[in-house]
Every structure is written in structure tokens, then in C-alpha cells.
Coordinates of C-alpha atoms in Angstrom, one line a residue:
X1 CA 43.3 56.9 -22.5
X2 CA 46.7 57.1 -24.1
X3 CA 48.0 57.7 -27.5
X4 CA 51.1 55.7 -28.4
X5 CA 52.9 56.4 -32.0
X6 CA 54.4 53.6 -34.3
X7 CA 57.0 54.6 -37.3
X8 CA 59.8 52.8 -39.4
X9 CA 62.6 53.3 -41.2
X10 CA 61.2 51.5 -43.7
X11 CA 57.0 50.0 -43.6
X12 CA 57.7 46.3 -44.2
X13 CA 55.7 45.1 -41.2
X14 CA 54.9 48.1 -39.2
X15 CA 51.1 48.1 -40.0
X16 CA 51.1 44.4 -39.5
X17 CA 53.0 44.9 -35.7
X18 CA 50.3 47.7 -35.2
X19 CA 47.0 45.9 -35.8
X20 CA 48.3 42.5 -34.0
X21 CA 49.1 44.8 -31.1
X22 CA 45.7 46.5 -31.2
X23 CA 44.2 42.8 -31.3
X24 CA 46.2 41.2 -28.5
X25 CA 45.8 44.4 -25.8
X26 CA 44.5 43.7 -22.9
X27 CA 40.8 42.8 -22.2
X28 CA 40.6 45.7 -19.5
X29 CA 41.4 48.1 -22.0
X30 CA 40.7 48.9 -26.0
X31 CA 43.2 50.0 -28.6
X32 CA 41.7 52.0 -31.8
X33 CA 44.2 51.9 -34.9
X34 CA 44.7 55.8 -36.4
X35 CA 46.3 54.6 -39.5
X36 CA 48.6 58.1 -40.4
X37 CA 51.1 57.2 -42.9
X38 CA 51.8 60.0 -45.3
X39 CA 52.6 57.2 -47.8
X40 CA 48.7 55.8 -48.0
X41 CA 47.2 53.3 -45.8
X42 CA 47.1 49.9 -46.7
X43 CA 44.0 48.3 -43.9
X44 CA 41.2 49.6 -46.3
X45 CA 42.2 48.0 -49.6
X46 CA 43.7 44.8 -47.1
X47 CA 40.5 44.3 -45.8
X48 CA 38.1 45.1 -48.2
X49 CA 36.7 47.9 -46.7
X50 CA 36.0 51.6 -47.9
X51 CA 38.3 54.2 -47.1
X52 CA 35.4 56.5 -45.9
X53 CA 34.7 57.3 -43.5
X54 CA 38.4 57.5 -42.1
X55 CA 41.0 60.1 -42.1
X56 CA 40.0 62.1 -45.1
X57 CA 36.0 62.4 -44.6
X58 CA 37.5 63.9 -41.1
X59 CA 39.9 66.1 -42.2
X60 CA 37.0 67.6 -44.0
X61 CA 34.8 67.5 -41.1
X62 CA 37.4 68.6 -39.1
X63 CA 38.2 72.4 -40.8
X64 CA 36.9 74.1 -37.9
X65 CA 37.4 72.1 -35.1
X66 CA 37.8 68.5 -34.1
X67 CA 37.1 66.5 -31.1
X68 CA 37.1 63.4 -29.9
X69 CA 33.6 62.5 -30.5
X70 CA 33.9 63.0 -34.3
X71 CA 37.2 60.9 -34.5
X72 CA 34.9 58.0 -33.1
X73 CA 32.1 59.0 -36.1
X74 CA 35.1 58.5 -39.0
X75 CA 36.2 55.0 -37.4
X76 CA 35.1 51.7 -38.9
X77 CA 35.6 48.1 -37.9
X78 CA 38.1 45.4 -39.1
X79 CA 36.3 42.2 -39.8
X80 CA 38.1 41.1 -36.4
X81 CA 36.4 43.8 -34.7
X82 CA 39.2 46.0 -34.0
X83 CA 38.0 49.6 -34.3
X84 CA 40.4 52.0 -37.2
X85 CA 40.8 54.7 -38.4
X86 CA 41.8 54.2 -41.9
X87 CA 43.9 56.0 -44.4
X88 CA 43.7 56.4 -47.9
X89 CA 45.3 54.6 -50.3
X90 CA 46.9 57.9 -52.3
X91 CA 49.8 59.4 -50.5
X92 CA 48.6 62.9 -52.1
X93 CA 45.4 62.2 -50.4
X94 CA 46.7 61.2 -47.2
X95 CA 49.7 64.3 -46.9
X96 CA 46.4 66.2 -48.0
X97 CA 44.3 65.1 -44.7
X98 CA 47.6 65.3 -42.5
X99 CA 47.9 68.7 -43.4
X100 CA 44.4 69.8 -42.8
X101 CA 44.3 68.6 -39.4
X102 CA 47.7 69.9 -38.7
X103 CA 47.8 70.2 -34.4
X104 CA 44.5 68.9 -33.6
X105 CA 45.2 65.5 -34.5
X106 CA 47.7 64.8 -31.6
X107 CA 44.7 66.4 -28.8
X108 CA 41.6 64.7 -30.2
X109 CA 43.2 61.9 -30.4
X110 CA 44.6 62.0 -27.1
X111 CA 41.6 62.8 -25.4
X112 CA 39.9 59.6 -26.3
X113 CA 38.9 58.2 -23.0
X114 CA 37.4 54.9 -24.2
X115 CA 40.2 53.7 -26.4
X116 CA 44.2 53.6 -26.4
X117 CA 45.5 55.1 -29.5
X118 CA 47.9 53.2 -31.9
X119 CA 48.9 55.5 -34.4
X120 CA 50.8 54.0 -37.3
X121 CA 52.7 57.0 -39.0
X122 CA 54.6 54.6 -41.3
X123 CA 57.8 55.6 -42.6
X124 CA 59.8 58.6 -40.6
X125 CA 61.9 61.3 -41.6
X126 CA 62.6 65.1 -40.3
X127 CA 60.0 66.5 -43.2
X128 CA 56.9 64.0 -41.7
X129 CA 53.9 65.9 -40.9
X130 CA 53.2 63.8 -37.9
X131 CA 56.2 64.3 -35.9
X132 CA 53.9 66.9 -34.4
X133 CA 52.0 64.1 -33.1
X134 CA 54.8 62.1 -32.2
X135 CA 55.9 64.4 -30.1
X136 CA 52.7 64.3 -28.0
X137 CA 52.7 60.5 -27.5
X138 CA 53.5 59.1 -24.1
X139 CA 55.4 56.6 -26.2
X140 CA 57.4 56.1 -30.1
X141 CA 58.1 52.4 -30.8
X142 CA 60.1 52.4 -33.5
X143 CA 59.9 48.9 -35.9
X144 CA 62.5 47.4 -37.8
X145 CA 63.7 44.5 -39.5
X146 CA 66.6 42.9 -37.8
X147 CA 69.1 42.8 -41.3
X148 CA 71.8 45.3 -42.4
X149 CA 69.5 46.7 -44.6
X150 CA 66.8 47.5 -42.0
X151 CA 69.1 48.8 -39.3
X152 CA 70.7 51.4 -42.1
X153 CA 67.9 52.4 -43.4
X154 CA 66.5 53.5 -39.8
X155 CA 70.0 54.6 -38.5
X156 CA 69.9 56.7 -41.4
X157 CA 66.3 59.1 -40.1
X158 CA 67.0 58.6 -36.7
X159 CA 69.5 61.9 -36.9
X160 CA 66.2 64.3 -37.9
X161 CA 63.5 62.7 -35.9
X162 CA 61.7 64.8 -32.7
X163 CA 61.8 61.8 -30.4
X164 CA 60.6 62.3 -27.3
X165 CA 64.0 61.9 -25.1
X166 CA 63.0 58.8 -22.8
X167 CA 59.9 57.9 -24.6
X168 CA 60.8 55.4 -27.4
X169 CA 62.1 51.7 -27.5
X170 CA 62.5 49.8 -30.5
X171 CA 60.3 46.4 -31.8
X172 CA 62.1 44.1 -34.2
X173 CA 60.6 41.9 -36.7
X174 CA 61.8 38.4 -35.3
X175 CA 65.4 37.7 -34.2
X176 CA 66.9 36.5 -37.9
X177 CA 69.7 36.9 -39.3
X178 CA 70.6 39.2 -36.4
X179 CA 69.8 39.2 -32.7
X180 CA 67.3 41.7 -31.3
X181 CA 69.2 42.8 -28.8
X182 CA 72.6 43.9 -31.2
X183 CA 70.4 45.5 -33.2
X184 CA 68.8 48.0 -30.0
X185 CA 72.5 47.9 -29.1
X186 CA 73.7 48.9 -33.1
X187 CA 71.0 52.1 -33.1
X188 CA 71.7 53.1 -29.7
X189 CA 68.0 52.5 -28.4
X190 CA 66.1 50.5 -25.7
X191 CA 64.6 47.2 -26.7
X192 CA 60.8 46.7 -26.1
X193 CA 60.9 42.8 -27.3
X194 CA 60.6 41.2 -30.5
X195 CA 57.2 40.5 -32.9
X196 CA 57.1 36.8 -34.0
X197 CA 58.2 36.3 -37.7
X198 CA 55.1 34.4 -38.5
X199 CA 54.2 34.7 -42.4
X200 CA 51.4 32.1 -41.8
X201 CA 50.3 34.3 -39.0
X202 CA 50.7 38.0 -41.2
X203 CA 48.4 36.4 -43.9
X204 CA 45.8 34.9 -41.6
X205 CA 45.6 38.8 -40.0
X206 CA 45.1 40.2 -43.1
X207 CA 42.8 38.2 -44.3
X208 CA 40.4 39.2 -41.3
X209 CA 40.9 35.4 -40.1
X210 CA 43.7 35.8 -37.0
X211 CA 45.2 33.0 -35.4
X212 CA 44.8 33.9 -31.3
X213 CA 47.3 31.3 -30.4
X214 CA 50.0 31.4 -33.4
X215 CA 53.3 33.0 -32.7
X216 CA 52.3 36.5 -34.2
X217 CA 49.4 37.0 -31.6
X218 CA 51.6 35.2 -28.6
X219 CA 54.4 37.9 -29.4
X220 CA 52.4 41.1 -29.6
X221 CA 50.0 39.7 -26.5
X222 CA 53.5 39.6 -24.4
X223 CA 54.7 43.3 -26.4
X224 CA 51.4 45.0 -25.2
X225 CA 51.7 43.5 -21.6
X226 CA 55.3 44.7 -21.5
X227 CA 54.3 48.2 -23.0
X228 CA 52.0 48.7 -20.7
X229 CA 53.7 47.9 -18.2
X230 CA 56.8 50.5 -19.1
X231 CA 54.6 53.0 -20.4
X232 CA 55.9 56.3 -18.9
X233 CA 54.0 58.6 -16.8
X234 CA 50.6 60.5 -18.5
X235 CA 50.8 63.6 -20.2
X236 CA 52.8 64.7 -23.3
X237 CA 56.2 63.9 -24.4
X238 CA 56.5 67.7 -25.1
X239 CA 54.2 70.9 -24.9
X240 CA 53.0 71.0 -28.5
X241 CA 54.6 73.9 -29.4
X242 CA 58.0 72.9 -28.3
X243 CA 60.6 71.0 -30.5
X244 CA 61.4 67.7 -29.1
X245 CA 65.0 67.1 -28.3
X246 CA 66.4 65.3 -32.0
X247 CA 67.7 62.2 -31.7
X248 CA 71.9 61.9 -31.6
X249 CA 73.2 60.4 -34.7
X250 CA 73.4 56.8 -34.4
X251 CA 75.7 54.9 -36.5
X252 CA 74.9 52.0 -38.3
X253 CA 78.0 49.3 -36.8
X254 CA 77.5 46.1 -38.7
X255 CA 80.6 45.0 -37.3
X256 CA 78.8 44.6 -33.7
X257 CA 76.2 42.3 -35.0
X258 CA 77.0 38.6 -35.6
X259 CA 74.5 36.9 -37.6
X260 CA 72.9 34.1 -35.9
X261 CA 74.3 30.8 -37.4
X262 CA 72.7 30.1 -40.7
X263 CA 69.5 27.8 -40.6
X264 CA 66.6 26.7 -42.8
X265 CA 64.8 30.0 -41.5
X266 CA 67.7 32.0 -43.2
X267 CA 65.8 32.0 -46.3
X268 CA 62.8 33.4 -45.7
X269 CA 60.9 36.0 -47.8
X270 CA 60.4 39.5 -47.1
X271 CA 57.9 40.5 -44.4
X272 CA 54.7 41.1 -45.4

């Protein structure tokens, strides 16, 4: 149906956003998570499930050809149901898979007619082997954390990243210590909306137990919707053998962004 790409400048969060967006899309449609991150996965070892079949038992399948009906043969189930394809754990394994699927990943992928893609290609830089497949996504939603630390880190790879020019919006981790919108404003890109900061909610996801009506679900019900909604019209970002336009350096102004007024929710621990 359509393949949409998720990437950070840092992970905390960004598989988290991805699979509570996969599980709050729309009823009319189905969203499959392609877990990409050259880093190693993290839904297999999460949720007590193998990592095969997933990305490396097709990446060997996959030598000669790859379509969309194997993709589907290499996906399991979450315990919610949502349907993944999972990475490994090892980064070496998973730069290892990347590699040997090189350009068919984006097209098989794409051509999935049953399911919307969700590819999480965890942390981004200009050396990433899936900025190939970024490049073919209708969409890049890029996830951050809404601190000084979050914004520089992603202000910092936004310079060597192939994003496809009117094709990306950012997602921030709840609205604490800095508004959503001075962040978008501080990185010079559009807003999508914000994901709940909802710890309870995280753990209860991961755990294979998710809370339909906590403030995690809520957010990314209202995200999808919106996405949806704004998604640009079908086709490519980019014919896959031409660069994207890069991304014009955006610099990190901290000066711009007023903390919101200290609170007890100021001292909250890191995002799982």
C-alpha cells in the first residue's frame, strides 16, 4: 500500500513510536513493522521471540531476487498481533542483511498491497545503508526527544541525510522540557504532532500487554490519523537511482526554545 520510513538522531523511543503507530492505524487498513536499523533490532529480544525468520533468513533467501510474497514468509507476529519484520540483535548481522538486499528492499517492500509499511531505520547518518530506501518512501518522520540534547544530536545528521524534499515532518517524544512546536521551528522542519510520554504506557507495549486507551495509544491513534491524512501523493520520493536533494544545514538555536515552566514531570527518566 505504502511504505513510510522512521529514523532518529538518536533511538530512544523511535521503535517504541513505530510499533504503537503500527498498533493504533486505522482498522481499514494494516501496518507491517520492517524493523531496519543497522544498529540491531530490539522487538525480538523485547518480545521474546526468535529473530528468524526476519530480516536475515531473507536476505539469504533474497540473493537472487526478492518479492513481496517472500517478505510476508520472513514476518512473524507480536504477541499483540501486529505483523514484523524483525531484525537482529548484532549490528554486524544486521549491516550484513542491509547490504545483501541492497535496492530491492525499498520495491518489495513497497509493493506490498495488503499492508502499510513502517520501516524503522533507527539511527541516521549520510553513511546509512537505508537512505536508499528512504528515499523511496512517500514519507520520513523523523523522532526526537524534545531536550537540547535531542535536538543537537539530530541537527547534527540532518546536513547528510537524502530526505525526500517535501516528504518528512518531525514526531517529538512528548512536549517536556521544550514545546513541540520550537523544537520543529529550532530544526527547520514541519511538525506531524507529538507521541504521549507515557512510561507506564512504553512498558505495558513492550511487554506484549498494550493499554488501548492510555495516552501512548491515544497519541499515536491521533499521529496515524493525521499521517494519513497528509500523506503525499503515491509513488516514490525519488527514482531510485537518483540522489535525493540533502537536507540544508539546520542549526541547533537553543536560544529559540523556552523551557516550559518546571513541574513535577521535569524529572522524568529517560525514554524507554
Amino acid at each position: 500500500m505504502t511504505l513510510i520510513g522512521f529514523g532518529s538522531g538518536r533511538s530512544p523511543g523511535l521503535t517504541t513510536t513505530v510499533h504503537a503507530l503500527a498498533l493504533a492505524w486505522p482498522q481499514d487498513r494494516r501496518a507491517l513493522i520492517a524493523e531496519l536499523d543497522p544498529d540491531g533490532g530490539s522487538l525480538a529480544a523485547r518480545h521474546a521471540i526468535p529473530p528468524d525468520p526476519g530480516l536475515v533468513s531473507l536476505a539469504a533467501a533474497g540473493r537472487r531476487g526478492l518479492s513481496p510474497q517472500q517478505v510476508l514468509r520472513h514476518c512473524q507476529q507480536l504477541a499483540d498481533r501486529t505483523p514484523v519484520l524483525v531484525g537482529p540483535t548484532s549490528p554486524d548481522r544486521a549491516g550484513s542483511a542491509l547490504a545483501t538486499l541492497g535496492g530491492q528492499l525499498d520495491g518489495a517492500l513497497g509493493a506490498l498491497s495488503q499492508f502499510d509499511v513502517l520501516a524503522d531505520c533507527g539511527r541516521l547518518d549520510g553513511r546509512s545503508p537505508t537512505l536508499r530506501l528512504l528515499g523511496a518512501c512517500r514519507c520520513v518522520l523523523l523522532v526526537v526527544e524534545p531536550t537540547v540534547e535531542g535536538v543537537a544530536h539530530l541537527a547534527s545528521r540532518l546536513p547528510g541525510l537524502r530526505l525526500p524534499a517535501g516528504r518528512h515532518a518531525l514526531i517529538c517524544i512528548g512536549d517536556r522540557p521544550y514545546r513541540a512546536a520550537e523544537v520543529a521551528r529550532a530544526l527547520d522542519l514541519p511538525l506531524l504532532g507529538v507521541m504521549a510520554w507515557d512510561p507506564k504506557g512504553a512498558a505495558a507495549l513492550a511487554e506484549g500487554h498494550p493499554e488501548r486507551r492510555g495516552p501512548l495509544l491515544r497519541s499515536a491513534a491521533a499521529l496515524a490519523a493525521s499521517l494519513l491524512d497528509q500523506l503525499p501523493s503515491d509513488g516514490p520520493a525519488t527514482p531510485p537511482d537518483t540522489p535525493a536533494r540533502p537536507a540544508p544545514p539546520s542549526a541547533v538555536m537553543t536560544t529559540a526554545m523556552e523551557p516550559v515552566p518546571p513541574g513535577d514531570d521535569d524529572q522524568r527518566p529517560a525514554w524507554r
